[in-house]
Short mmCIF file of C-alpha atoms in Angstrom, two decimals:
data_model
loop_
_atom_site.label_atom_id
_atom_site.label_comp_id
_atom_site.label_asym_id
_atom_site.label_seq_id
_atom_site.Cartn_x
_atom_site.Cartn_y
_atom_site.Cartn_z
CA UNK A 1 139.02 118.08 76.45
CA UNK A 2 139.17 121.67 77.95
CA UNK A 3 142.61 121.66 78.45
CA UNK A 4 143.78 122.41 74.75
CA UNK A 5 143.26 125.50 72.85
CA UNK A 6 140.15 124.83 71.31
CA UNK A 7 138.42 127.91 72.33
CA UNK A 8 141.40 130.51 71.20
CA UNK A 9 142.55 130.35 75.19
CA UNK A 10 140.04 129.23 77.75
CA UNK A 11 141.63 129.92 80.92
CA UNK A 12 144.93 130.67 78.83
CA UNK A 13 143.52 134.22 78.28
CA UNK A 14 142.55 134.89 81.58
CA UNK A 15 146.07 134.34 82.47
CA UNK A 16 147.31 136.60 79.81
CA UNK A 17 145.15 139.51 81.03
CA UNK A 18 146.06 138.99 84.05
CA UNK A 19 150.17 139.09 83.25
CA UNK A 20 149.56 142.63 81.19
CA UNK A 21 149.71 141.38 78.04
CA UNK A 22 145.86 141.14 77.08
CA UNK A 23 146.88 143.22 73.72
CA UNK A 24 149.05 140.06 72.56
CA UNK A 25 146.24 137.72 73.26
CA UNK A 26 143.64 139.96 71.52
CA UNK A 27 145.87 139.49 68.48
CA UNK A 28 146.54 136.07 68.48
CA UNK A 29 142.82 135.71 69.01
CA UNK A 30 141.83 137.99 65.55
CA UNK A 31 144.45 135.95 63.47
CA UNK A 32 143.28 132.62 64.91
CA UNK A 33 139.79 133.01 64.34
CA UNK A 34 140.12 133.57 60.74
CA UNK A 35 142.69 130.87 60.50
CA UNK A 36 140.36 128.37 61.96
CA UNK A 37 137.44 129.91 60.17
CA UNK A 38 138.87 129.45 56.58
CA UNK A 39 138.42 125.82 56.67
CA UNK A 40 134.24 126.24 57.28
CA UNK A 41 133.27 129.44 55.54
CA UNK A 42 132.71 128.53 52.46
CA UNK A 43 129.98 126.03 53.67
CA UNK A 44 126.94 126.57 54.16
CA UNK A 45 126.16 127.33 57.75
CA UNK A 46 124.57 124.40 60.07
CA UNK A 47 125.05 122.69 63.43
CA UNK A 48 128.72 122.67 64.13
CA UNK A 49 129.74 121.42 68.14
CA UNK A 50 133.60 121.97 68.86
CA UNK A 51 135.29 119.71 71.51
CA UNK A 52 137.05 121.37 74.33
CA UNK A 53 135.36 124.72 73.02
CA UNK A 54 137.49 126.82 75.54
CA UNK A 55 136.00 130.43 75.77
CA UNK A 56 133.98 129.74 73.51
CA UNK A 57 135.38 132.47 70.91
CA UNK A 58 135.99 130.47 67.96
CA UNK A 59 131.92 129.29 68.23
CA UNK A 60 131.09 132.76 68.94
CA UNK A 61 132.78 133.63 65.78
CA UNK A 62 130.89 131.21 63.76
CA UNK A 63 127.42 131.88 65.57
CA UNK A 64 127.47 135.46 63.86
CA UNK A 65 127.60 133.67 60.59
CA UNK A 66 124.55 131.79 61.07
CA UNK A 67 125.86 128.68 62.48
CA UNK A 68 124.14 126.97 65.53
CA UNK A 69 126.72 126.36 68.18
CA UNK A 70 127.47 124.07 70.79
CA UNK A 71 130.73 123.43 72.56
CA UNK A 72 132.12 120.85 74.88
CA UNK A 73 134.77 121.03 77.98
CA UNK A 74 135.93 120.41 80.94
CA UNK A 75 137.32 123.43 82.47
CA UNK A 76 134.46 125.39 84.41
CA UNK A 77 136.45 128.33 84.23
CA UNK A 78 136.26 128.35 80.57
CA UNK A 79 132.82 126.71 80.25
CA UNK A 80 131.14 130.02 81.98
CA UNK A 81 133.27 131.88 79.94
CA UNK A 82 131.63 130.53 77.18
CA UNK A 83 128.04 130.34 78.08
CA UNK A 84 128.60 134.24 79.40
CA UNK A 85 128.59 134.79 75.45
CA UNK A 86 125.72 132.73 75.24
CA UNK A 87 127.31 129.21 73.93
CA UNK A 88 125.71 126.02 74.99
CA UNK A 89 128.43 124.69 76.59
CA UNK A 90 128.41 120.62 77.86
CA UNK A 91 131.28 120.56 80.63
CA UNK A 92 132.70 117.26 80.73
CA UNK A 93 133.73 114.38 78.12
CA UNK A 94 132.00 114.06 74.88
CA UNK A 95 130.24 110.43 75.74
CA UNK A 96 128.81 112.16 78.85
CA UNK A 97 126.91 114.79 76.57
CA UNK A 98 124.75 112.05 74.54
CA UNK A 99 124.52 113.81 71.84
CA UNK A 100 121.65 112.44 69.29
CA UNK A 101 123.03 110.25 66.42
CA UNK A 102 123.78 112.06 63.22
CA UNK A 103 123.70 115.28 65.18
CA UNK A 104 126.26 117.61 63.92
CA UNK A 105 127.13 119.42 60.04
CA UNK A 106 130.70 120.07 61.46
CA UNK A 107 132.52 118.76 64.75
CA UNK A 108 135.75 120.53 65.30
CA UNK A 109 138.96 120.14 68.02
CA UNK A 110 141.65 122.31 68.19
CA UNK A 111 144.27 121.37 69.70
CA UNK A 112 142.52 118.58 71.87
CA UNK A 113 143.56 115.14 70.79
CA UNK A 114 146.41 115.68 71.80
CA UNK A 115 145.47 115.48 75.52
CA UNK A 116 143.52 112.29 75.25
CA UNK A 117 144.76 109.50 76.83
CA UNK A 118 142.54 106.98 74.08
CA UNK A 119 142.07 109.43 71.40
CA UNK A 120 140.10 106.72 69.27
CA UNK A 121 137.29 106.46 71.70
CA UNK A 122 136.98 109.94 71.14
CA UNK A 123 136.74 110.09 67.60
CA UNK A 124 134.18 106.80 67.36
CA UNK A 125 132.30 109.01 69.49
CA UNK A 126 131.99 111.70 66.95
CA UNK A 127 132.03 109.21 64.19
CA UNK A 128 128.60 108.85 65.88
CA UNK A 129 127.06 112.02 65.87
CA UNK A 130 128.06 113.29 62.69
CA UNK A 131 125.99 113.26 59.82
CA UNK A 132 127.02 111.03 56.79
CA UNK A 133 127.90 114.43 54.59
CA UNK A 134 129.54 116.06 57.57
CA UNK A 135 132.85 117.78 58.33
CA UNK A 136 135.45 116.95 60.92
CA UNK A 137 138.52 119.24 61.62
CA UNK A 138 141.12 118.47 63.75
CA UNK A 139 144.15 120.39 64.55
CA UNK A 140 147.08 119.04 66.54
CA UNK A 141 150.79 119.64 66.97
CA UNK A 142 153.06 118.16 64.32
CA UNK A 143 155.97 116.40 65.49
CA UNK A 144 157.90 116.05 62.29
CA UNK A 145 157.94 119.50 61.70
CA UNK A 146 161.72 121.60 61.27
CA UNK A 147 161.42 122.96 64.37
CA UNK A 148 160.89 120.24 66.71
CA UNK A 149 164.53 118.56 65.12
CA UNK A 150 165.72 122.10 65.56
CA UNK A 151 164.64 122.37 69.14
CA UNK A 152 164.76 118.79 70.93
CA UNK A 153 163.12 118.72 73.62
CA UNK A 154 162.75 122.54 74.34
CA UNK A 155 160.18 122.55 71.23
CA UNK A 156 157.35 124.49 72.25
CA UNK A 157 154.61 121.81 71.04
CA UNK A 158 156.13 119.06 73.18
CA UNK A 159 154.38 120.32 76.66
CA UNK A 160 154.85 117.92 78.83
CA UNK A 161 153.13 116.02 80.53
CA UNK A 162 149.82 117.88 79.36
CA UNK A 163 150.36 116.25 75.91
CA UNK A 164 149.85 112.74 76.13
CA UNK A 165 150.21 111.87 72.01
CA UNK A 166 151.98 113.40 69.40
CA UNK A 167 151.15 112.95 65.36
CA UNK A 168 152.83 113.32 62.67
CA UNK A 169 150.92 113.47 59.12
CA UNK A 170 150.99 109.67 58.86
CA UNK A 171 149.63 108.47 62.18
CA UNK A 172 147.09 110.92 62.41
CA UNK A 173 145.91 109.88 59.23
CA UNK A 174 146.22 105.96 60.48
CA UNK A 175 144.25 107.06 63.37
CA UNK A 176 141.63 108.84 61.60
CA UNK A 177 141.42 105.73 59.39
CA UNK A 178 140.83 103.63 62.59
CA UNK A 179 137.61 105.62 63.52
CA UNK A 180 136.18 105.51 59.69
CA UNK A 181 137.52 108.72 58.30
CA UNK A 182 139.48 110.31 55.61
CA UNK A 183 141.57 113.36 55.41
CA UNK A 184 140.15 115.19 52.27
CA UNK A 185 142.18 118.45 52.73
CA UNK A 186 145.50 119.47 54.77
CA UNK A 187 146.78 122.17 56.36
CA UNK A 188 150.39 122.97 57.36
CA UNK A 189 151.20 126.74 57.52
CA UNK A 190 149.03 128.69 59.94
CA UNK A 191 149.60 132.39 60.64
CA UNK A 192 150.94 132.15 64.40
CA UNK A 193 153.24 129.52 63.49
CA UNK A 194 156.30 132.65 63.85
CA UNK A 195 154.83 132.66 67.53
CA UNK A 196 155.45 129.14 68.59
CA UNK A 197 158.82 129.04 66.56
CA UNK A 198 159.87 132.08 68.53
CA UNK A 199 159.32 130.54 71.78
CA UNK A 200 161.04 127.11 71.13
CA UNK A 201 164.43 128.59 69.96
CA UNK A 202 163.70 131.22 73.13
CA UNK A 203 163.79 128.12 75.05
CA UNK A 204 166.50 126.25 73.32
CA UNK A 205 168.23 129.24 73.30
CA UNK A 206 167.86 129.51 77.65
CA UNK A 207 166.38 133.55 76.72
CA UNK A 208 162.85 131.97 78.71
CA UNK A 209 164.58 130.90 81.62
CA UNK A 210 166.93 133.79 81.84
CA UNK A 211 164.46 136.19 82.24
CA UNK A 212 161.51 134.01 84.06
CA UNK A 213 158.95 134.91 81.06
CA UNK A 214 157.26 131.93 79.79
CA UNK A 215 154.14 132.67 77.79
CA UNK A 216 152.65 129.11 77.22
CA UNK A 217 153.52 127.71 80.36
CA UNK A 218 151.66 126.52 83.49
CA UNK A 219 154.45 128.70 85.44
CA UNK A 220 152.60 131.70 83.61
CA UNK A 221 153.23 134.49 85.40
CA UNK A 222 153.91 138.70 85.83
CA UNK A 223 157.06 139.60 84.48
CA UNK A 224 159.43 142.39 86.15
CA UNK A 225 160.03 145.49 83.98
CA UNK A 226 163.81 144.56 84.23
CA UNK A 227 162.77 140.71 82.57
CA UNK A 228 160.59 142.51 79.77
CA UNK A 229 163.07 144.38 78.68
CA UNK A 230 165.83 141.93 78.88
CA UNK A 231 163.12 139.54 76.85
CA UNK A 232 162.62 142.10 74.37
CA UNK A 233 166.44 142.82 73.42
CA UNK A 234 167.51 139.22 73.56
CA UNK A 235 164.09 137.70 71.63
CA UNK A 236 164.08 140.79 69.35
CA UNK A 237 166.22 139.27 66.58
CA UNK A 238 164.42 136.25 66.81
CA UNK A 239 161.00 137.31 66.50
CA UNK A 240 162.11 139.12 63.25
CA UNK A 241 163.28 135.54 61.75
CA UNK A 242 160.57 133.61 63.09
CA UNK A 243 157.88 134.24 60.58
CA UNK A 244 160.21 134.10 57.59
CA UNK A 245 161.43 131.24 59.02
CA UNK A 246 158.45 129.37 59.54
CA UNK A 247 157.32 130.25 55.93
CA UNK A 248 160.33 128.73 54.50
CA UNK A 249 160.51 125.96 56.75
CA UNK A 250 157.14 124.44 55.66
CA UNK A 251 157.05 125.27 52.00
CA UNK A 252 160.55 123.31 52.03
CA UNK A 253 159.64 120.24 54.45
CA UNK A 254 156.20 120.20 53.90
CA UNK A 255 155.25 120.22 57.22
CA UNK A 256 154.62 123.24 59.72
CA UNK A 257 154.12 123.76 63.50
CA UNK A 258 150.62 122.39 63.96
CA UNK A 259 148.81 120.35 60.87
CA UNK A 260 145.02 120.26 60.49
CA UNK A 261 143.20 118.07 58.82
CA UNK A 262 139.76 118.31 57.26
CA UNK A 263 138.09 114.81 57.21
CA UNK A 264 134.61 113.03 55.97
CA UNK A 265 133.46 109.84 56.55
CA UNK A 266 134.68 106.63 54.98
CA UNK A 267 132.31 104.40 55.26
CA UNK A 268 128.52 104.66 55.41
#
């Protein structure tokens, strides 16, 4: 489960220090936080574990609010990461952590399920562990958002093959369902939404592969001064319309670039 963006980056922000752009990922990191945090700060604080925890930021974030942490994921990379901020971090799948029964206030994943190959085994896994009056949040691309009919297959969100399922608001609710939960609350606009618009058209557009800069992107790399430039003036325009864009786009179709879903338990 390490391979999303659970933790605000994992080994995602290593890779952006390391291409000169650490100021980009420092922002993305501030707005994220407080995005994510929104949908557990007004309760109050317990045990909350998040699934594929990353660096461990986002539990880092909520640790300094009084919650008691604990993370899961793969990647050792990120897991050290993590635990060098003092997370208790379980590297591997959730199952293999045997958690106690009834274990958790809150379990989250960001940007996880997605990468599952049986997502449901997952989730009647944390159906497990979480108490009866508990919280679970899940965030996940949404396919039947503007921009992925805009885009084709050069939408942003579609990252293949590292995304194995894709939801819309319907199925994840049908899978949710499956595992004895019920989405109570919905998100669909999220602050960096502008971000991941601006790098599908980019892409549609051929601006990525014209200059060889592609942020999200297992090809993540330096860029020359010559490409950074030639980025700037061509994705300029577009990162101007992006954010009004993405705005509009959601409050119109309902949907945005990545849903998340706040969910308690349907059945004792």
């Amino acid at each position: 489960t390490g391979t999303g963006t659970g933790g605000t980056g994992g080994t995602g922000t290593v890779k952006a220090r390391r291409s000169g752009i650490a100021w980009l990922a420092s922002l993305f990191k501030v707005v994220l936080l407080r995005d994510r945090g929104r949908a557990l700060l007004d309760r109050k604080p317990g045990r909350v574990l998040d699934i594929g925890c990353g660096n461990g930021d986002f539990l880092r974030f909520l640790k300094r609010r009084g919650w008691e942490v604990a993370g899961t994921d793969f990647s050792a990379e990120a897991a050290a990461l993590a635990r060098a901020k003092g997370i208790p971090v379980h590297r591997g799948d959730l199952a293999s952590a045997a958690f106690p029964d009834r274990a958790f206030d809150v379990v989250t994943l960001w940007h996880v399920v997605e990468h599952l190959p049986h997502p449901h085994r997952e989730l009647d896994e944390v159906e497990r562990i979480l108490r009866d009056d508990g919280l679970l949040v899940i965030e996940v691309p949404n396919s039947d958002c503007p921009t992925r009919r805009l885009c084709g297959t050069a939408w942003r969100q579609l990252d293949v093959p590292r995304h194995l399922q894709h939801f819309t608001p319907e199925t994840l609710a049908a899978m949710l369902a499956r595992s004895g939960f019920a989405v109570v609350r919905r998100q669909d606009f999220h602050a960096i939404d502008f971000d991941l618009v601006f790098y599908s058209v980019a892409d549609r557009l051929g601006i990525t592969r014209r200059t060889g800069i592609r942020y999200f992107s297992t090809d993540f790399r330096p860029a020359s001064l010559r490409a950074k430039l030639a980025f700037l003036a061509f994705g300029l325009p577009i990162a101007l319309l992006s954010l009004p864009y993405a705005a509009v786009a959601t409050r119109l179709s309902g949907n945005g670039e990545s849903l998340t879903v706040t969910c308690r338990k349907s059945r004792p």
